[in-house]
Short mmCIF file of N, CA, C and O in Angstrom, two decimals:
data_model
loop_
_atom_site.label_atom_id
_atom_site.label_comp_id
_atom_site.label_asym_id
_atom_site.label_seq_id
_atom_site.Cartn_x
_atom_site.Cartn_y
_atom_site.Cartn_z
N UNK E 1 -126.21 87.17 30.20
CA UNK E 1 -126.56 88.31 30.91
C UNK E 1 -126.45 89.44 30.46
O UNK E 1 -126.18 90.00 29.60
N UNK E 2 -127.55 90.78 31.28
CA UNK E 2 -127.46 92.15 30.88
C UNK E 2 -127.26 92.62 32.26
O UNK E 2 -127.20 92.06 33.41
N UNK E 3 -126.84 93.93 31.96
CA UNK E 3 -125.53 94.48 32.73
C UNK E 3 -126.94 96.37 32.57
O UNK E 3 -126.83 96.42 31.23
N UNK E 4 -127.34 96.77 33.50
CA UNK E 4 -128.07 98.01 33.14
C UNK E 4 -127.63 98.81 34.28
O UNK E 4 -127.99 98.63 35.20
N UNK E 5 -127.54 100.15 33.64
CA UNK E 5 -126.60 100.78 34.96
C UNK E 5 -126.98 102.80 34.41
O UNK E 5 -127.11 102.64 33.31
N UNK E 6 -126.88 103.62 35.28
CA UNK E 6 -126.65 104.60 34.60
C UNK E 6 -125.90 104.82 33.64
O UNK E 6 -124.65 104.76 33.99
N UNK E 7 -126.26 105.85 32.71
CA UNK E 7 -124.80 106.27 31.83
C UNK E 7 -123.93 107.33 32.25
O UNK E 7 -122.73 107.58 32.06
N UNK E 8 -123.86 107.86 33.42
CA UNK E 8 -123.22 108.80 34.43
C UNK E 8 -122.23 107.73 35.37
O UNK E 8 -121.90 108.05 35.92
N UNK E 9 -122.65 106.78 35.76
CA UNK E 9 -121.84 105.53 36.34
C UNK E 9 -121.25 104.59 35.74
O UNK E 9 -121.78 104.04 34.94
N UNK E 10 -119.68 104.58 35.89
CA UNK E 10 -119.27 103.38 35.42
C UNK E 10 -118.20 102.96 36.50
O UNK E 10 -117.72 103.72 37.51
N UNK E 11 -117.56 101.84 35.45
CA UNK E 11 -117.24 101.25 36.77
C UNK E 11 -115.54 101.90 36.99
O UNK E 11 -114.93 101.59 37.99
N UNK E 12 -115.21 102.10 36.33
CA UNK E 12 -113.93 103.06 36.39
C UNK E 12 -113.99 104.30 37.32
O UNK E 12 -113.19 105.03 38.71
N UNK E 13 -115.46 105.02 37.74
CA UNK E 13 -116.07 106.11 38.61
C UNK E 13 -115.74 105.40 39.40
O UNK E 13 -115.36 105.62 41.03
N UNK E 14 -116.34 104.02 39.75
CA UNK E 14 -116.33 103.46 41.54
C UNK E 14 -114.80 102.65 41.72
O UNK E 14 -114.83 103.10 42.49
N UNK E 15 -114.10 102.95 41.23
CA UNK E 15 -112.91 102.28 41.24
C UNK E 15 -111.88 103.74 41.96
O UNK E 15 -111.26 103.74 42.88
N UNK E 16 -112.51 104.94 41.12
CA UNK E 16 -111.92 105.88 41.46
C UNK E 16 -112.34 106.24 42.63
O UNK E 16 -111.30 106.95 43.70
N UNK E 17 -113.67 106.39 43.15
CA UNK E 17 -113.94 106.52 44.56
C UNK E 17 -113.64 105.40 45.57
O UNK E 17 -113.22 106.07 46.79
N UNK E 18 -113.41 104.29 45.55
CA UNK E 18 -112.70 103.41 46.69
C UNK E 18 -111.52 103.97 46.21
O UNK E 18 -110.89 104.22 47.38
N UNK E 19 -110.44 104.07 45.51
CA UNK E 19 -108.61 104.66 46.12
C UNK E 19 -109.37 105.58 46.62
O UNK E 19 -108.47 105.83 47.75
N UNK E 20 -109.96 106.73 46.67
CA UNK E 20 -109.97 107.60 47.28
C UNK E 20 -110.26 107.53 48.95
O UNK E 20 -109.64 108.08 49.41
N UNK E 21 -111.52 106.78 49.01
CA UNK E 21 -111.70 106.96 49.99
C UNK E 21 -110.99 105.42 50.91
O UNK E 21 -110.86 106.11 52.14
N UNK E 22 -110.21 105.08 50.69
CA UNK E 22 -108.94 104.17 50.87
C UNK E 22 -108.08 104.83 51.17
O UNK E 22 -106.91 103.88 51.50
N UNK E 23 -107.35 105.62 50.17
CA UNK E 23 -106.06 106.35 50.20
C UNK E 23 -105.16 105.68 49.23
O UNK E 23 -103.98 105.35 49.88
N UNK E 24 -105.78 104.98 48.27
CA UNK E 24 -104.83 104.24 47.51
C UNK E 24 -104.45 104.88 46.12
O UNK E 24 -105.08 105.38 45.27
N UNK E 25 -102.97 104.89 46.25
CA UNK E 25 -102.75 105.46 44.70
C UNK E 25 -103.21 104.46 43.33
O UNK E 25 -102.71 103.49 43.53
N UNK E 26 -103.32 105.29 42.11
CA UNK E 26 -103.45 104.53 41.33
C UNK E 26 -102.53 103.73 40.90
O UNK E 26 -102.88 102.73 40.38
N UNK E 27 -101.51 104.43 41.22
CA UNK E 27 -100.12 103.66 40.53
C UNK E 27 -99.90 102.35 41.61
O UNK E 27 -99.09 101.47 41.07
N UNK E 28 -100.63 102.42 42.33
CA UNK E 28 -100.16 101.06 43.23
C UNK E 28 -100.88 100.10 43.00
O UNK E 28 -101.57 99.13 43.78
N UNK E 29 -102.16 100.30 42.20
CA UNK E 29 -103.52 99.21 41.80
C UNK E 29 -103.26 98.44 40.61
O UNK E 29 -102.25 99.02 39.32
N UNK E 30 -103.45 96.93 40.74
CA UNK E 30 -103.42 96.34 39.44
C UNK E 30 -105.29 95.98 39.09
O UNK E 30 -105.43 95.59 40.52
N UNK E 31 -105.46 95.60 38.17
CA UNK E 31 -106.98 95.29 37.84
C UNK E 31 -106.75 94.04 37.45
O UNK E 31 -106.12 94.07 36.31
N UNK E 32 -107.91 93.12 37.22
CA UNK E 32 -107.80 91.92 36.89
C UNK E 32 -109.10 91.88 35.90
O UNK E 32 -110.40 91.68 37.02
N UNK E 33 -109.40 91.84 34.94
CA UNK E 33 -110.83 92.34 34.03
C UNK E 33 -111.13 90.94 32.70
O UNK E 33 -109.74 90.17 32.65
N UNK E 34 -112.28 91.38 33.15
CA UNK E 34 -112.37 90.12 32.26
C UNK E 34 -114.16 90.19 31.58
O UNK E 34 -114.37 89.19 30.59
N UNK E 35 -114.98 91.42 31.43
CA UNK E 35 -115.50 91.81 30.93
C UNK E 35 -115.59 93.13 30.23
O UNK E 35 -114.97 93.95 30.09
N UNK E 36 -116.37 93.17 28.80
CA UNK E 36 -116.29 94.67 27.95
C UNK E 36 -116.63 95.62 28.67
O UNK E 36 -116.29 96.40 28.62
N UNK E 37 -117.37 95.05 29.55
CA UNK E 37 -117.97 96.69 30.18
C UNK E 37 -116.96 97.19 31.35
O UNK E 37 -117.15 98.18 31.91
N UNK E 38 -115.83 96.74 30.88
CA UNK E 38 -114.65 96.91 32.02
C UNK E 38 -113.64 97.77 31.07
O UNK E 38 -112.43 98.20 31.80
N UNK E 39 -114.18 98.29 30.21
CA UNK E 39 -113.14 98.52 29.26
C UNK E 39 -112.74 100.17 29.75
O UNK E 39 -111.28 100.48 29.57
N UNK E 40 -113.24 100.53 30.49
CA UNK E 40 -113.15 102.25 30.79
C UNK E 40 -111.78 101.72 32.13
O UNK E 40 -111.13 102.65 32.55
N UNK E 41 -112.29 100.95 32.76
CA UNK E 41 -111.49 100.28 33.72
C UNK E 41 -109.93 100.18 33.19
O UNK E 41 -109.15 100.76 33.51
N UNK E 42 -109.52 99.22 32.20
CA UNK E 42 -108.43 99.59 31.27
C UNK E 42 -107.99 100.44 31.44
O UNK E 42 -107.22 100.65 31.44
N UNK E 43 -108.67 101.29 30.72
CA UNK E 43 -108.01 102.64 30.62
C UNK E 43 -107.59 103.81 31.80
O UNK E 43 -106.71 103.91 31.61
N UNK E 44 -108.30 103.81 33.17
CA UNK E 44 -108.06 104.31 33.99
C UNK E 44 -107.14 104.14 34.82
O UNK E 44 -106.46 104.28 35.31
N UNK E 45 -106.65 102.41 34.93
CA UNK E 45 -105.62 102.10 35.53
C UNK E 45 -104.55 101.32 34.82
O UNK E 45 -105.48 100.33 34.19
N UNK E 46 -103.40 101.58 34.72
CA UNK E 46 -102.92 101.23 34.25
C UNK E 46 -102.17 99.78 33.94
O UNK E 46 -101.64 99.32 33.27
N UNK E 47 -101.98 99.51 35.03
CA UNK E 47 -101.60 98.21 35.62
C UNK E 47 -102.66 96.82 35.32
O UNK E 47 -102.91 97.14 36.19
N UNK E 48 -103.16 96.43 34.41
CA UNK E 48 -104.12 95.65 34.12
C UNK E 48 -103.78 94.55 33.37
O UNK E 48 -102.61 94.17 32.89
N UNK E 49 -104.63 93.35 33.83
CA UNK E 49 -104.17 92.17 33.30
C UNK E 49 -106.04 91.41 33.19
O UNK E 49 -106.79 92.00 33.48
N UNK E 50 -105.71 91.24 31.74
CA UNK E 50 -107.37 90.96 30.84
C UNK E 50 -107.14 89.16 30.99
O UNK E 50 -106.73 88.66 30.36
N UNK E 51 -108.30 88.32 31.64
CA UNK E 51 -108.43 86.73 31.31
C UNK E 51 -108.47 86.74 30.11
O UNK E 51 -108.86 87.27 29.42
N UNK E 52 -107.80 85.02 29.62
CA UNK E 52 -108.38 85.00 28.15
C UNK E 52 -109.46 84.70 27.58
O UNK E 52 -109.58 84.62 26.52
N UNK E 53 -110.40 84.17 28.39
CA UNK E 53 -111.57 83.88 28.18
C UNK E 53 -112.28 85.35 27.79
O UNK E 53 -113.60 85.15 27.35
N UNK E 54 -112.07 86.51 28.05
CA UNK E 54 -113.09 87.34 27.71
C UNK E 54 -113.00 88.07 26.20
O UNK E 54 -111.79 87.19 25.52
N UNK E 55 -113.83 88.77 26.00
CA UNK E 55 -114.02 88.71 24.17
C UNK E 55 -113.37 90.34 23.88
O UNK E 55 -112.14 90.05 23.97
N UNK E 56 -114.02 91.55 23.68
CA UNK E 56 -113.43 92.49 23.04
C UNK E 56 -112.24 93.09 23.98
O UNK E 56 -111.35 93.50 23.44
N UNK E 57 -112.39 93.11 25.20
CA UNK E 57 -111.86 93.75 25.97
C UNK E 57 -109.93 92.92 25.90
O UNK E 57 -109.40 94.11 25.73
N UNK E 58 -110.45 91.74 25.34
CA UNK E 58 -109.12 91.29 25.08
C UNK E 58 -108.27 92.31 23.76
O UNK E 58 -106.75 91.92 24.26
N UNK E 59 -108.88 92.00 23.28
CA UNK E 59 -107.75 93.28 22.09
C UNK E 59 -107.20 94.42 22.42
O UNK E 59 -106.31 94.94 21.95
N UNK E 60 -107.64 95.02 24.14
CA UNK E 60 -107.02 95.99 23.86
C UNK E 60 -106.09 96.36 25.12
O UNK E 60 -105.30 96.79 25.60
N UNK E 61 -105.67 94.65 25.73
CA UNK E 61 -105.00 94.18 26.76
C UNK E 61 -103.62 94.07 26.51
O UNK E 61 -103.48 94.04 25.72
N UNK E 62 -103.07 94.70 27.33
CA UNK E 62 -101.47 94.51 27.31
C UNK E 62 -100.76 93.48 27.97
O UNK E 62 -100.20 92.74 27.52
N UNK E 63 -101.46 93.11 28.97
CA UNK E 63 -101.04 91.89 29.52
C UNK E 63 -102.02 91.23 29.93
O UNK E 63 -103.71 91.55 30.40
N UNK E 64 -101.83 90.04 29.63
CA UNK E 64 -102.95 88.92 29.73
C UNK E 64 -102.64 87.60 30.33
O UNK E 64 -101.49 87.85 31.02
N UNK E 65 -103.52 86.87 31.06
CA UNK E 65 -103.24 85.94 31.74
C UNK E 65 -104.42 84.71 31.77
O UNK E 65 -105.38 84.91 30.57
N UNK E 66 -104.19 83.54 31.85
CA UNK E 66 -104.76 82.52 31.64
C UNK E 66 -106.55 82.71 31.54
O UNK E 66 -106.92 83.81 32.98
N UNK E 67 -107.58 81.98 31.89
CA UNK E 67 -108.63 81.97 31.94
C UNK E 67 -109.40 81.54 33.34
O UNK E 67 -108.33 81.59 34.17
N UNK E 68 -110.22 82.28 33.26
CA UNK E 68 -110.96 82.12 34.20
C UNK E 68 -111.13 80.50 34.92
O UNK E 68 -109.99 80.78 36.28
N UNK E 69 -111.66 80.00 34.60
CA UNK E 69 -111.71 78.85 34.66
C UNK E 69 -109.78 78.08 35.02
O UNK E 69 -109.85 76.68 35.80
N UNK E 70 -109.37 78.44 34.55
CA UNK E 70 -107.31 77.98 34.69
C UNK E 70 -106.55 79.32 35.53
O UNK E 70 -105.70 79.30 35.24
N UNK E 71 -107.62 79.66 36.28
CA UNK E 71 -107.02 80.52 37.89
C UNK E 71 -106.52 81.61 37.20
O UNK E 71 -105.14 82.04 37.91
N UNK E 72 -106.55 82.07 36.30
CA UNK E 72 -105.99 83.48 35.59
C UNK E 72 -106.11 84.33 36.94
O UNK E 72 -104.98 84.95 36.88
N UNK E 73 -106.71 84.87 37.78
CA UNK E 73 -106.55 85.84 38.38
C UNK E 73 -105.54 85.41 39.89
O UNK E 73 -104.82 86.56 39.71
N UNK E 74 -105.87 84.27 40.04
CA UNK E 74 -104.81 83.22 41.35
C UNK E 74 -103.13 83.82 40.65
O UNK E 74 -102.42 84.04 41.55
N UNK E 75 -103.40 83.42 39.23
CA UNK E 75 -101.65 83.67 38.80
C UNK E 75 -101.28 84.80 39.09
O UNK E 75 -100.43 85.26 39.38
N UNK E 76 -101.93 85.96 38.91
CA UNK E 76 -101.67 87.40 38.57
C UNK E 76 -101.26 87.89 39.64
O UNK E 76 -100.60 88.05 40.26
N UNK E 77 -102.28 87.60 40.72
CA UNK E 77 -101.91 87.63 42.27
C UNK E 77 -100.90 87.08 42.93
O UNK E 77 -99.81 87.88 43.28
N UNK E 78 -100.57 86.08 42.54
CA UNK E 78 -99.33 85.55 42.85
C UNK E 78 -97.98 86.42 41.98
O UNK E 78 -97.39 86.20 42.98
N UNK E 79 -98.22 86.57 40.97
CA UNK E 79 -97.26 87.34 40.54
C UNK E 79 -97.14 88.77 41.43
O UNK E 79 -95.76 89.06 41.01
N UNK E 80 -97.96 89.24 41.56
CA UNK E 80 -97.18 90.82 42.05
C UNK E 80 -97.22 90.63 43.11
O UNK E 80 -96.69 91.44 43.85
N UNK E 81 -97.84 89.56 44.15
CA UNK E 81 -97.43 89.51 46.16
C UNK E 81 -96.01 89.63 46.07
O UNK E 81 -95.61 89.16 44.91
#
């Protein structure tokens, strides 16, 4: 697939705005990532997990989880709950 967006608009800026609007600390946030377009989020949010079926972003991950098809996100949510 293809993602088209403004060079000024990033996923990490969107996360930053949501955290600000909802008054959530960045340190209280966990991100589950799986797309190379989310590398900026990986750098912005320190507590991140990357699903095993991810491509380039997986090389940067500290925490990894199972693939989307193997309920990787569900496993992370159970772990942090």
